[in-house]
Tab-separated table of C-alpha atoms and ligand atoms in Angstrom:
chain	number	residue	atom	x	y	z
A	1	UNK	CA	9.131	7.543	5.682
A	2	UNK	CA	9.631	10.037	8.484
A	3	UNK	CA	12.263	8.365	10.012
A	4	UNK	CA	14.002	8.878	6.115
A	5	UNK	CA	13.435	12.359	5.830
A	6	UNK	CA	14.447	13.169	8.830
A	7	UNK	CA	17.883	11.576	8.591
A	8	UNK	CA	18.143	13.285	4.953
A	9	UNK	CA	17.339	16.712	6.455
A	10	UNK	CA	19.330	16.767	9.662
A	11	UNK	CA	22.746	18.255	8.239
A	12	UNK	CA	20.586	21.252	7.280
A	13	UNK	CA	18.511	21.824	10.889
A	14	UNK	CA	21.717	23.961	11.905
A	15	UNK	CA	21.277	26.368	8.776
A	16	UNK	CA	18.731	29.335	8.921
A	17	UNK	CA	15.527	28.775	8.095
A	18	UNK	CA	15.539	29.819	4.307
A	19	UNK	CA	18.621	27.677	3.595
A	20	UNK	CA	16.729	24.836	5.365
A	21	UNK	CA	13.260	25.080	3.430
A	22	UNK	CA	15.331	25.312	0.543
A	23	UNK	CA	17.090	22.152	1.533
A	24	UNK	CA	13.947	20.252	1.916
A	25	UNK	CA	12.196	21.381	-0.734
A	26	UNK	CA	15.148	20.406	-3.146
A	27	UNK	CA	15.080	16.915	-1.275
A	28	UNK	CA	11.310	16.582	-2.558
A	29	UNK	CA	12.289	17.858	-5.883
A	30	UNK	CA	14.753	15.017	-6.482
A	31	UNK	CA	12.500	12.559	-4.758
A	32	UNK	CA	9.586	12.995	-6.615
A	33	UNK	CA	12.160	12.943	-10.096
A	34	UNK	CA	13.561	9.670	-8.861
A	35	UNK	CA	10.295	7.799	-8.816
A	36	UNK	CA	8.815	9.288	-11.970
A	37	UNK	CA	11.818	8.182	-13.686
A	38	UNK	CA	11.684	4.716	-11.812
A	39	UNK	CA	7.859	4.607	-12.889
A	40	UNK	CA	8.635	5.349	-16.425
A	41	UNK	CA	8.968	2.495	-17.663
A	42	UNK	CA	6.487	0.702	-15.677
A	43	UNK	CA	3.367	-1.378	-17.832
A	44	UNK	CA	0.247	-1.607	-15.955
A	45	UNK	CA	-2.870	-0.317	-14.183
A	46	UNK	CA	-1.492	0.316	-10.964
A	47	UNK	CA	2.159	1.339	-10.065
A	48	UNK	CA	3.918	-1.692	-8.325
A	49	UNK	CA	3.340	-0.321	-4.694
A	50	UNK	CA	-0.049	-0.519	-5.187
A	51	UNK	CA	-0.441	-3.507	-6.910
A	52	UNK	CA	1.464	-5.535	-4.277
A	53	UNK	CA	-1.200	-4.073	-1.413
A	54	UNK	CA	-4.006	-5.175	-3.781
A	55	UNK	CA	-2.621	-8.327	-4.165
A	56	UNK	CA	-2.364	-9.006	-0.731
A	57	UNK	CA	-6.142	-7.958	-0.330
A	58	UNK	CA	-7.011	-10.036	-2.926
A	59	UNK	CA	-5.524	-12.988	-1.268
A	60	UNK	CA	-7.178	-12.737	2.239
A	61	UNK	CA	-10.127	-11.909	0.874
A	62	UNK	CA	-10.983	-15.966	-0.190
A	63	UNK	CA	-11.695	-16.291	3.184
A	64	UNK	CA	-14.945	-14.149	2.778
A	65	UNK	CA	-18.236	-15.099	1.524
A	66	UNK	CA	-20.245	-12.314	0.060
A	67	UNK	CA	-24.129	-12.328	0.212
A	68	UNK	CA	-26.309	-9.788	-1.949
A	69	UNK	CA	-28.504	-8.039	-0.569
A	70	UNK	CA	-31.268	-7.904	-3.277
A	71	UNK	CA	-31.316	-4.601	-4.229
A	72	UNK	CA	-32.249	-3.800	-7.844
A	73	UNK	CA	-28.836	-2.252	-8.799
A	74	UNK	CA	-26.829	-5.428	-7.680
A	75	UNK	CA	-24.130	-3.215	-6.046
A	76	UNK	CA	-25.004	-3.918	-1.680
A	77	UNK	CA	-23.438	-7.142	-0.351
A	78	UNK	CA	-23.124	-8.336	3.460
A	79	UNK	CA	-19.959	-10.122	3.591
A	80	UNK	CA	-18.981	-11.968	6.978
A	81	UNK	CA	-15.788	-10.626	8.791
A	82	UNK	CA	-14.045	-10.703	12.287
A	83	UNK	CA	-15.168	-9.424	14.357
A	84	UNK	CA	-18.288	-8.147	12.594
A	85	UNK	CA	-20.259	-8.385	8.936
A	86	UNK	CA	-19.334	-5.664	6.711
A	87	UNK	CA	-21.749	-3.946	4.065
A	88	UNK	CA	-20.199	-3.294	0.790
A	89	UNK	CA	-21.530	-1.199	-1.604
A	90	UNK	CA	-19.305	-1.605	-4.831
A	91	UNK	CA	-21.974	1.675	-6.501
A	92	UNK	CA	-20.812	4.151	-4.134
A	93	UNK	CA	-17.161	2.228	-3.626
A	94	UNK	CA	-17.701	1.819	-0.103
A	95	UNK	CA	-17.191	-0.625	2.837
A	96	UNK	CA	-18.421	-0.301	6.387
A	97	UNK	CA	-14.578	-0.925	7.499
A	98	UNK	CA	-14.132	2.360	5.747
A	99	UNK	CA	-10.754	0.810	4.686
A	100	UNK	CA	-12.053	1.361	0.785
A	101	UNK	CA	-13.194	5.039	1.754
A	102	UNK	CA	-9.353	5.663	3.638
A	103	UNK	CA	-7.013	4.442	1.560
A	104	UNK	CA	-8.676	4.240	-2.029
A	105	UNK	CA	-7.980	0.686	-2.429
A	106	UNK	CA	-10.975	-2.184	-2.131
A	107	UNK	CA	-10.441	-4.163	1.073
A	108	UNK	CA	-10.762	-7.977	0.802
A	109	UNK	CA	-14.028	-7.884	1.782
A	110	UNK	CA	-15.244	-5.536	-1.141
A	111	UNK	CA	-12.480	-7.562	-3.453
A	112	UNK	CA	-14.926	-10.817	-2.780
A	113	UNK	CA	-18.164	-8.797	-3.977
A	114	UNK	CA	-16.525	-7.688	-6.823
A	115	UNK	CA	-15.255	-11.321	-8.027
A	116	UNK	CA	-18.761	-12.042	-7.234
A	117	UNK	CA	-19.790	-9.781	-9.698
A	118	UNK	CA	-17.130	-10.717	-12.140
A	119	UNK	CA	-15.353	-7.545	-11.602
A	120	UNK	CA	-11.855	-6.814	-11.553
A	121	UNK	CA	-10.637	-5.023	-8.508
A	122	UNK	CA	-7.979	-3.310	-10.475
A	123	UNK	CA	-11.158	-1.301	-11.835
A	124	UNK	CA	-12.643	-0.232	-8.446
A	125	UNK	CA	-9.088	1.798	-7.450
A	126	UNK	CA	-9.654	5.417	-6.815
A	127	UNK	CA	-7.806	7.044	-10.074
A	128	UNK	CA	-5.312	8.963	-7.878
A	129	UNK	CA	-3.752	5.379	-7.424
A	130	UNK	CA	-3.635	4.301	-10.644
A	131	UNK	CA	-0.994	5.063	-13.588
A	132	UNK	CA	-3.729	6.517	-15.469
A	133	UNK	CA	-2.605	10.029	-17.249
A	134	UNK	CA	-6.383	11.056	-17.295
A	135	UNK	CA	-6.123	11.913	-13.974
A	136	UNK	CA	-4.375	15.188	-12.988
B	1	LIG	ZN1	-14.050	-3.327	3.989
């Protein structure tokens, strides 16, 4: 992505600084007009980007067994991992990889607690990721 932007900027980096901030911000402008009108027409929970990370989550994650931990709630689960167990807590939408906390998306560890609990991951996805036009 940097590598992108840099190449679409660098005829401007010899103008003054105004002409170039103007440049750039015009390059976001366009951008960000490109995908909503690539996304327009898009059905679904999660924009495809998304759902093609999830789904590769979802498939390493049936190499995982979750384990609950007993708590009254039903939301805390050990699940093994390399190189260590993980605790997922599907209440607070955390993991102990923090990979759920970083990058709003349930990690394949957290996706196996959820099946577990007949969940679908699609439903645990922090809202910024998601199509939804609640959010905003
Ligand atoms: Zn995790």
């Amino acid at each position: 992505m940097c590598e992108v932007f840099n190449a679409a900027t660098k005829p401007y980096r010899c103008k003054p600084v105004l002409t170039l901030l103007e440049e750039v911000r015009r390059y976001a402008m366009t951008s960000m007009a490109r995908n909503k009108l690539k996304l327009s027409s898009h059905v679904g929970h999660l924009p495809p980007i998304q759902q093609s990370r999830l789904a590769k989550e979802r498939y390493y994650s049936r190499y995982h067994t979750p384990m609950w931990s007993g708590d009254a709630a039903e939301v805390m689960f050990e699940v093994n991992g390399e190189p260590h167990n993980v605790v997922v807590n599907l209440g607070n939408q955390t993991c102990s990889c923090r990979f759920w906390q970083l990058s709003g998306l349930p990690c394949r560890r957290a996706i196996t607690a959820i099946s577990v609990m007949n969940g679908r991951p699609e439903n645990y996805v922090h809202a910024w990721l998601t199509m939804g036009s609640d959010v905003g």
